[in-house]
Structure formats: C-alpha cells, structure tokens
Amino acid sequence: MSRETPINLVLAALLFAMPFAALALDEPFYVTLATHMAVLALAAVGLNLALGLGGLVSFGHAAFFGLGGYAAGILSTHVLNMQPLLTWPLEIGASDQMPVIWLVAIAVSGLVALAIGAISLRTSGVYFIMITLAFAQMIYYFAISWPAYGGEDGLSIATRGAFPGVNTAVPLTFFLVCYAVLVAVLVLFALVRDSRFGAALQASRQNETRLAAVGIGPFPVRLAAFVLSAMITALAGALYADLNRFASPSMLSWQMSGELIVLIILGGTGRLFGPVAGAMLFVLIESVLGGLTERWQFFLGLILLGVVLFARGGLIGLVAGKPRHG
C-alpha cells in the first residue's frame, strides 16, 4: 500500500462525513456545499483522465460540462411541458429519470468529443489548447443564441431529476447519489490508469515516438481518452444542473474550463484523489473567503502560486511524495 492510499481514504471519509456532521450541527447549508464539492470533483476527475494521464491540456472541457447541464435542463423542460423530445423521424419522449438524463448527457458529449478530438488531437501544445478553447466557445455562443432554451438567461429546472427508489429532493439523499457516482468514477479512473490502455496513454504523454515504435498509434489512444474524459465531465454537468436546478451558459464558458484545471493543479495532476482534494479546498476557499471579501480569487491565486512553486505534485503530492504511476 502506497503512502497515497491512506490519504485517499481520509479524504473520502471526510467528504462522506461532512453532510452528516452538518445535519447534526443543524447546518443544512453544508450538505449542499458537500454536494458541490462532490460534483466539481467528478468533473475534474474527467479532465484529469485526459490531462493527468495523457498530458492533454484541454481548455474546452466546459463544453462537455455545459452539454451535460443542458441535457438535464432540456429534458426537464420537455417533461414539464409534456412535449416529446423529438417528433421526427421518430417520436421520442422526454424523461425526468436521472439514469436517462445521464445516458443522454454521456451520449451527446461523447459524439461531440469524438468530432472535436478527431480534429484537435492532430495538433499539440498551445495549438491543442487554443483549438479546444475555440470549439468550446462556439458551443457557448450557440447556447446563448438559442432562445428556445433560455438563451443568455439560461434554463431553469422545475424539479430535480428522479432516481429509482430514493427521494432526490432531500439534500442528503441527493448528496449520496452524487457521492456514489463520484466513487464509481474514481474506481473507473484507477482501473483505466492501471490497465494496458492507461499505460499506453501515459506513454503517449511521455514519449509518443517510443509508443509508436512498439506498434501502438498515439492518436487512437488519445482520442479514446479524450472521449471518455468528456463523458465523465458531462455526467458531472448533469448533476451540477440538477443541484442548482438551473443550466447556465456560464457552465459552457472558458472560465469553467480554467476552474477545472485549477482543481486538478491544487489537488495533484494525475493523482487519483487529486480532483477531490482540489475541489474540497476550492469550495472551502470560495465559501469562507467569499463571505469575507469579493476579492477571494486573489487569495486563491496566491495559494495556486504557492502550489505551483513549492508543491508541484499538489496537495496530495505534498503529503504523499512522488506517485508510483506515470
């Protein structure tokens, strides 16, 4: 067992215990805060698969986060208005069931990521960063110019998505759903990292020429990782919209992409629980310092600067040392 494992277990336990402690102290607001942490961590886990394992610095993952959010919002709107989602060539009804919403979010983002990745992964470095940003901004401007689904005002969600057997309107129950999804995706991340595909993905980051020399093309490996990463981020976007009962154009903005990258850097790039540590720290800073000053981002910037200069492995790396993988 590596030194990182007990740290991961402590972080998982802290996040899980937070809403229960909040209810015991009669502070229900912190249940929502813990849910916010879990959902942002989930989104960052998605990006961490591409960035941490594959070295793909995508500045366009907000597109997938927002697509997931709008999938939840659009389905909710059609259910509320009792309108089918599509009428041609087949009539397809809408649904307010979370598993259906998640499936739609994952499918749509996967197809979009396949198209974006097929083009952007033919570049590298700053060109890859800029082309992913360009695609994300195209989707952002399309969303704000689509009045049927709110345009610049966004899209309200009247009722939270339903999950079989539980009442998601209860904040603690919704947290447990989000936490369970986060744990499942963390297990998936660990399996991918330790698989032959994960080894090839990390090799493509370190030396793509050597990877090609052993008969493995870097492009399909990176494309598969990019699509999987987008799907996970879209799943988080659907949960985020359900949490706030609102799909906002800000979910598609480049600032959201930057925020996800910040979470990963704070927690530790490529680390299993790096996104969890980063999300917990980020939300705490936003909540505590945001209540004291409107310029809380200044202090976040100082912390981020300190991590980059003195703890390049993030918070996890600072405590656990160098990773055994990658």
Short mmCIF file of C-alpha atoms in Angstrom, two decimals:
data_model
loop_
_atom_site.label_atom_id
_atom_site.label_comp_id
_atom_site.label_asym_id
_atom_site.label_seq_id
_atom_site.Cartn_x
_atom_site.Cartn_y
_atom_site.Cartn_z
CA MET A 1 0.00 0.00 0.00
CA SER A 2 1.44 3.38 -1.02
CA ARG A 3 1.51 6.43 1.22
CA GLU A 4 -1.15 7.94 -1.01
CA THR A 5 -3.76 5.30 -0.13
CA PRO A 6 -4.45 6.36 3.50
CA ILE A 7 -4.64 9.99 2.36
CA ASN A 8 -7.25 9.00 -0.23
CA LEU A 9 -9.24 7.11 2.39
CA VAL A 10 -9.16 10.10 4.75
CA LEU A 11 -10.38 12.44 2.00
CA ALA A 12 -13.18 10.03 1.05
CA ALA A 13 -14.23 9.73 4.70
CA LEU A 14 -14.13 13.50 5.28
CA LEU A 15 -16.30 14.24 2.25
CA PHE A 16 -18.75 11.48 3.19
CA ALA A 17 -18.98 12.61 6.82
CA MET A 18 -19.38 16.32 6.08
CA PRO A 19 -23.15 16.36 5.36
CA PHE A 20 -23.93 14.12 8.33
CA ALA A 21 -21.93 16.41 10.61
CA ALA A 22 -23.72 19.41 9.12
CA LEU A 23 -27.13 17.94 9.89
CA ALA A 24 -26.04 17.00 13.40
CA LEU A 25 -24.99 20.64 13.95
CA ASP A 26 -28.21 21.90 12.33
CA GLU A 27 -26.30 23.50 9.42
CA PRO A 28 -28.11 22.15 6.32
CA PHE A 29 -26.29 24.59 4.03
CA TYR A 30 -23.13 22.49 4.35
CA VAL A 31 -24.94 19.47 2.90
CA THR A 32 -25.29 21.44 -0.35
CA LEU A 33 -21.67 22.56 0.00
CA ALA A 34 -20.52 18.93 0.25
CA THR A 35 -22.61 18.05 -2.81
CA HIS A 36 -21.00 20.93 -4.69
CA MET A 37 -17.57 19.51 -3.77
CA ALA A 38 -18.51 16.02 -4.96
CA VAL A 39 -19.88 17.24 -8.31
CA LEU A 40 -16.91 19.52 -9.06
CA ALA A 41 -14.56 16.69 -8.07
CA LEU A 42 -16.37 14.41 -10.53
CA ALA A 43 -15.95 16.93 -13.34
CA ALA A 44 -12.25 17.32 -12.50
CA VAL A 45 -11.77 13.54 -12.46
CA GLY A 46 -12.98 13.54 -16.05
CA LEU A 47 -10.48 16.19 -17.10
CA ASN A 48 -7.76 14.53 -15.00
CA LEU A 49 -8.03 11.43 -17.16
CA ALA A 50 -7.06 13.43 -20.24
CA LEU A 51 -4.74 15.96 -18.59
CA GLY A 52 -3.18 13.94 -15.77
CA LEU A 53 -2.70 10.66 -17.60
CA GLY A 54 -2.50 11.80 -21.23
CA GLY A 55 -0.98 15.26 -20.85
CA LEU A 56 -3.85 16.76 -22.88
CA VAL A 57 -4.28 20.31 -21.57
CA SER A 58 -7.84 20.87 -22.75
CA PHE A 59 -9.25 24.35 -22.29
CA GLY A 60 -12.57 23.25 -23.72
CA HIS A 61 -13.95 20.78 -21.20
CA ALA A 62 -16.52 23.36 -20.11
CA ALA A 63 -18.28 22.48 -23.38
CA PHE A 64 -18.90 18.94 -22.15
CA PHE A 65 -19.76 20.12 -18.63
CA GLY A 66 -22.32 22.51 -20.10
CA LEU A 67 -23.70 19.93 -22.53
CA GLY A 68 -24.42 17.67 -19.58
CA GLY A 69 -26.15 20.54 -17.79
CA TYR A 70 -28.25 21.47 -20.80
CA ALA A 71 -29.19 17.82 -21.34
CA ALA A 72 -30.71 17.84 -17.85
CA GLY A 73 -32.37 21.22 -18.44
CA ILE A 74 -33.83 20.42 -21.86
CA LEU A 75 -35.21 17.04 -20.75
CA SER A 76 -36.75 18.66 -17.67
CA THR A 77 -38.36 21.39 -19.79
CA HIS A 78 -39.94 18.87 -22.17
CA VAL A 79 -41.24 16.79 -19.27
CA LEU A 80 -42.74 19.89 -17.64
CA ASN A 81 -44.42 20.97 -20.88
CA MET A 82 -45.43 17.38 -21.71
CA GLN A 83 -43.73 17.64 -25.07
CA PRO A 84 -41.76 14.89 -26.84
CA LEU A 85 -38.04 15.46 -27.15
CA LEU A 86 -38.14 14.68 -30.89
CA THR A 87 -41.01 14.30 -33.34
CA TRP A 88 -39.07 13.43 -36.50
CA PRO A 89 -38.06 10.96 -37.85
CA LEU A 90 -39.26 9.18 -34.69
CA GLU A 91 -41.21 10.50 -31.75
CA ILE A 92 -39.02 10.26 -28.66
CA GLY A 93 -40.44 11.23 -25.30
CA ALA A 94 -38.53 13.13 -22.62
CA SER A 95 -37.78 11.76 -19.17
CA ASP A 96 -37.03 13.13 -15.72
CA GLN A 97 -35.27 9.96 -14.59
CA MET A 98 -31.63 10.57 -13.67
CA PRO A 99 -30.25 7.42 -15.37
CA VAL A 100 -31.91 8.52 -18.65
CA ILE A 101 -30.61 12.09 -18.26
CA TRP A 102 -27.12 10.78 -17.57
CA LEU A 103 -27.26 8.48 -20.60
CA VAL A 104 -28.33 11.35 -22.87
CA ALA A 105 -25.62 13.65 -21.44
CA ILE A 106 -22.94 10.99 -21.88
CA ALA A 107 -24.04 10.08 -25.43
CA VAL A 108 -24.28 13.67 -26.69
CA SER A 109 -20.96 14.72 -25.16
CA GLY A 110 -19.27 11.57 -26.42
CA LEU A 111 -20.32 12.29 -30.01
CA VAL A 112 -19.28 15.93 -29.75
CA ALA A 113 -15.96 14.97 -28.15
CA LEU A 114 -15.33 12.44 -30.90
CA ALA A 115 -15.70 15.17 -33.53
CA ILE A 116 -13.67 17.75 -31.59
CA GLY A 117 -10.97 15.25 -30.66
CA ALA A 118 -10.62 13.96 -34.21
CA ILE A 119 -9.63 17.48 -35.26
CA SER A 120 -7.88 18.93 -32.21
CA LEU A 121 -5.72 15.88 -31.45
CA ARG A 122 -3.95 16.35 -34.77
CA THR A 123 -2.29 19.33 -33.10
CA SER A 124 -0.29 19.59 -29.88
CA GLY A 125 0.91 22.07 -27.29
CA VAL A 126 -0.55 25.57 -27.40
CA TYR A 127 -2.35 24.76 -30.67
CA PHE A 128 -4.29 21.98 -28.96
CA ILE A 129 -5.18 24.31 -26.07
CA MET A 130 -6.44 27.01 -28.42
CA ILE A 131 -8.44 24.74 -30.71
CA THR A 132 -10.26 23.09 -27.79
CA LEU A 133 -10.98 26.59 -26.45
CA ALA A 134 -12.29 27.65 -29.86
CA PHE A 135 -14.68 24.70 -30.08
CA ALA A 136 -15.94 25.34 -26.54
CA GLN A 137 -16.60 29.00 -27.33
CA MET A 138 -18.51 28.02 -30.46
CA ILE A 139 -20.81 25.84 -28.34
CA TYR A 140 -21.11 28.61 -25.74
CA TYR A 141 -22.22 31.20 -28.31
CA PHE A 142 -24.60 28.71 -29.87
CA ALA A 143 -26.24 28.17 -26.44
CA ILE A 144 -26.69 31.87 -25.66
CA SER A 145 -28.20 32.49 -29.11
CA TRP A 146 -30.76 29.67 -28.76
CA PRO A 147 -33.86 31.42 -27.31
CA ALA A 148 -35.95 28.25 -27.27
CA TYR A 149 -33.86 27.05 -24.33
CA GLY A 150 -33.26 30.28 -22.44
CA GLY A 151 -30.52 31.93 -24.48
CA GLU A 152 -28.40 34.22 -22.30
CA ASP A 153 -30.80 33.72 -19.36
CA GLY A 154 -30.13 30.01 -19.07
CA LEU A 155 -32.63 27.26 -18.45
CA SER A 156 -34.49 26.68 -15.19
CA ILE A 157 -35.15 23.14 -13.97
CA ALA A 158 -38.51 22.99 -12.21
CA THR A 159 -37.97 19.68 -10.43
CA ARG A 160 -34.83 17.70 -9.70
CA GLY A 161 -34.35 14.51 -11.68
CA ALA A 162 -35.75 11.34 -10.11
CA PHE A 163 -33.72 8.29 -9.14
CA PRO A 164 -35.42 4.89 -8.66
CA GLY A 165 -36.15 4.11 -5.03
CA VAL A 166 -34.99 7.40 -3.46
CA ASN A 167 -36.26 10.94 -2.97
CA THR A 168 -33.68 13.19 -4.61
CA ALA A 169 -35.46 16.33 -3.37
CA VAL A 170 -33.93 15.58 0.05
CA PRO A 171 -30.46 17.25 0.05
CA LEU A 172 -28.74 14.39 1.91
CA THR A 173 -30.17 11.81 -0.49
CA PHE A 174 -29.02 13.79 -3.50
CA PHE A 175 -25.56 14.08 -1.93
CA LEU A 176 -25.40 10.30 -1.50
CA VAL A 177 -26.31 9.81 -5.18
CA CYS A 178 -23.57 12.25 -6.26
CA TYR A 179 -21.07 10.69 -3.86
CA ALA A 180 -21.82 7.18 -5.15
CA VAL A 181 -21.30 8.34 -8.74
CA LEU A 182 -18.01 10.01 -7.75
CA VAL A 183 -16.74 6.83 -6.08
CA ALA A 184 -17.73 4.74 -9.10
CA VAL A 185 -15.88 7.08 -11.46
CA LEU A 186 -12.81 7.12 -9.20
CA VAL A 187 -12.77 3.32 -9.38
CA LEU A 188 -13.05 3.58 -13.17
CA PHE A 189 -10.16 6.07 -13.23
CA ALA A 190 -7.99 3.70 -11.16
CA LEU A 191 -8.83 0.77 -13.46
CA VAL A 192 -8.01 2.81 -16.57
CA ARG A 193 -4.76 4.09 -15.05
CA ASP A 194 -3.58 0.60 -14.13
CA SER A 195 -4.68 -1.05 -17.40
CA ARG A 196 -2.67 -1.58 -20.58
CA PHE A 197 -4.66 1.26 -22.14
CA GLY A 198 -3.66 3.52 -19.23
CA ALA A 199 -0.02 2.55 -19.66
CA ALA A 200 -0.22 3.40 -23.37
CA LEU A 201 -1.91 6.72 -22.58
CA GLN A 202 0.79 7.69 -20.10
CA ALA A 203 3.46 6.57 -22.55
CA SER A 204 1.92 8.83 -25.21
CA ARG A 205 2.37 11.73 -22.79
CA GLN A 206 5.99 10.87 -22.02
CA ASN A 207 7.32 9.79 -25.42
CA GLU A 208 4.92 9.19 -28.30
CA THR A 209 7.75 8.14 -30.63
CA ARG A 210 8.62 5.16 -28.42
CA LEU A 211 4.93 4.25 -28.19
CA ALA A 212 4.65 4.24 -31.98
CA ALA A 213 7.83 2.17 -32.19
CA VAL A 214 6.17 -0.70 -30.31
CA GLY A 215 3.23 -0.69 -32.70
CA ILE A 216 0.70 1.44 -30.79
CA GLY A 217 -0.59 4.58 -32.50
CA PRO A 218 -0.79 7.53 -30.08
CA PHE A 219 -3.76 9.13 -31.87
CA PRO A 220 -6.46 6.48 -31.23
CA VAL A 221 -5.31 6.11 -27.61
CA ARG A 222 -5.56 9.83 -27.01
CA LEU A 223 -8.88 10.08 -28.85
CA ALA A 224 -10.41 7.30 -26.72
CA ALA A 225 -9.15 9.00 -23.55
CA PHE A 226 -10.47 12.39 -24.69
CA VAL A 227 -13.94 10.98 -25.39
CA LEU A 228 -14.09 9.08 -22.08
CA SER A 229 -12.91 12.20 -20.27
CA ALA A 230 -15.66 14.27 -21.92
CA MET A 231 -18.33 11.74 -20.98
CA ILE A 232 -17.37 11.84 -17.30
CA THR A 233 -17.32 15.65 -17.31
CA ALA A 234 -20.78 15.73 -18.95
CA LEU A 235 -22.13 13.41 -16.26
CA ALA A 236 -20.89 15.90 -13.67
CA GLY A 237 -22.54 18.72 -15.62
CA ALA A 238 -25.91 16.97 -15.48
CA LEU A 239 -25.59 16.56 -11.71
CA TYR A 240 -24.46 20.18 -11.32
CA ALA A 241 -27.53 21.46 -13.17
CA ASP A 242 -29.74 19.22 -11.04
CA LEU A 243 -28.05 20.52 -7.89
CA ASN A 244 -28.70 24.15 -8.80
CA ARG A 245 -31.93 23.41 -10.71
CA PHE A 246 -30.54 25.64 -13.42
CA ALA A 247 -28.48 25.14 -16.59
CA SER A 248 -26.43 28.29 -17.00
CA PRO A 249 -24.44 29.46 -20.04
CA SER A 250 -21.58 30.02 -17.58
CA MET A 251 -21.22 26.24 -17.43
CA LEU A 252 -20.02 26.43 -21.04
CA SER A 253 -17.64 29.38 -20.58
CA TRP A 254 -13.86 29.23 -20.75
CA GLN A 255 -13.71 30.27 -17.08
CA MET A 256 -15.29 26.92 -16.17
CA SER A 257 -12.57 25.09 -18.10
CA GLY A 258 -9.94 27.09 -16.22
CA GLU A 259 -11.61 26.29 -12.90
CA LEU A 260 -11.43 22.56 -13.60
CA ILE A 261 -7.73 22.84 -14.41
CA VAL A 262 -7.18 24.79 -11.17
CA LEU A 263 -8.87 22.00 -9.18
CA ILE A 264 -6.52 19.42 -10.67
CA ILE A 265 -3.39 21.51 -10.07
CA LEU A 266 -4.39 22.22 -6.47
CA GLY A 267 -5.03 18.57 -5.66
CA GLY A 268 -2.34 16.95 -7.79
CA THR A 269 -2.20 16.30 -11.53
CA GLY A 270 -2.70 12.63 -12.35
CA ARG A 271 -3.43 11.70 -8.73
CA LEU A 272 -6.46 9.52 -8.06
CA PHE A 273 -7.90 11.80 -5.37
CA GLY A 274 -6.23 14.98 -6.62
CA PRO A 275 -9.51 16.33 -8.04
CA VAL A 276 -11.28 15.54 -4.75
CA ALA A 277 -8.68 17.39 -2.68
CA GLY A 278 -8.69 20.29 -5.14
CA ALA A 279 -12.49 20.55 -5.20
CA MET A 280 -12.75 20.44 -1.41
CA LEU A 281 -10.13 23.16 -0.99
CA PHE A 282 -11.58 25.32 -3.77
CA VAL A 283 -15.15 25.22 -2.45
CA LEU A 284 -13.98 25.92 1.11
CA ILE A 285 -11.95 28.92 -0.06
CA GLU A 286 -14.89 30.19 -2.11
CA SER A 287 -17.29 29.73 0.80
CA VAL A 288 -15.14 31.07 3.64
CA LEU A 289 -13.22 33.85 1.92
CA GLY A 290 -16.13 34.67 -0.40
CA GLY A 291 -18.13 35.56 2.68
CA LEU A 292 -15.41 37.97 3.82
CA THR A 293 -14.41 39.67 0.60
CA GLU A 294 -15.46 39.90 -3.04
CA ARG A 295 -11.79 39.53 -3.99
CA TRP A 296 -11.41 35.98 -2.69
CA GLN A 297 -9.95 34.93 -6.06
CA PHE A 298 -6.85 36.96 -5.18
CA PHE A 299 -6.13 34.67 -2.24
CA LEU A 300 -6.93 31.62 -4.36
CA GLY A 301 -4.34 32.88 -6.82
CA LEU A 302 -1.75 33.16 -4.05
CA ILE A 303 -2.47 29.59 -2.94
CA LEU A 304 -2.27 28.35 -6.52
CA LEU A 305 1.03 30.17 -6.99
CA GLY A 306 2.39 28.54 -3.85
CA VAL A 307 1.34 25.09 -5.04
CA VAL A 308 2.94 25.60 -8.47
CA LEU A 309 6.21 26.88 -6.98
CA PHE A 310 6.63 24.71 -3.90
CA ALA A 311 4.30 21.70 -4.25
CA ARG A 312 4.16 20.77 -7.91
CA GLY A 313 2.50 17.48 -7.02
CA GLY A 314 -0.40 19.38 -5.50
CA LEU A 315 -1.74 18.83 -2.01
CA ILE A 316 -1.63 15.05 -2.41
CA GLY A 317 1.95 15.15 -3.64
CA LEU A 318 3.00 17.44 -0.82
CA VAL A 319 1.94 14.83 1.72
CA ALA A 320 2.44 11.55 -0.13
CA GLY A 321 5.52 12.31 -2.22
CA LYS A 322 6.08 11.23 -5.80
CA PRO A 323 3.47 8.97 -7.42
CA ARG A 324 4.16 5.37 -8.23
CA HIS A 325 2.36 5.69 -11.57
CA GLY A 326 3.02 7.86 -14.60
#
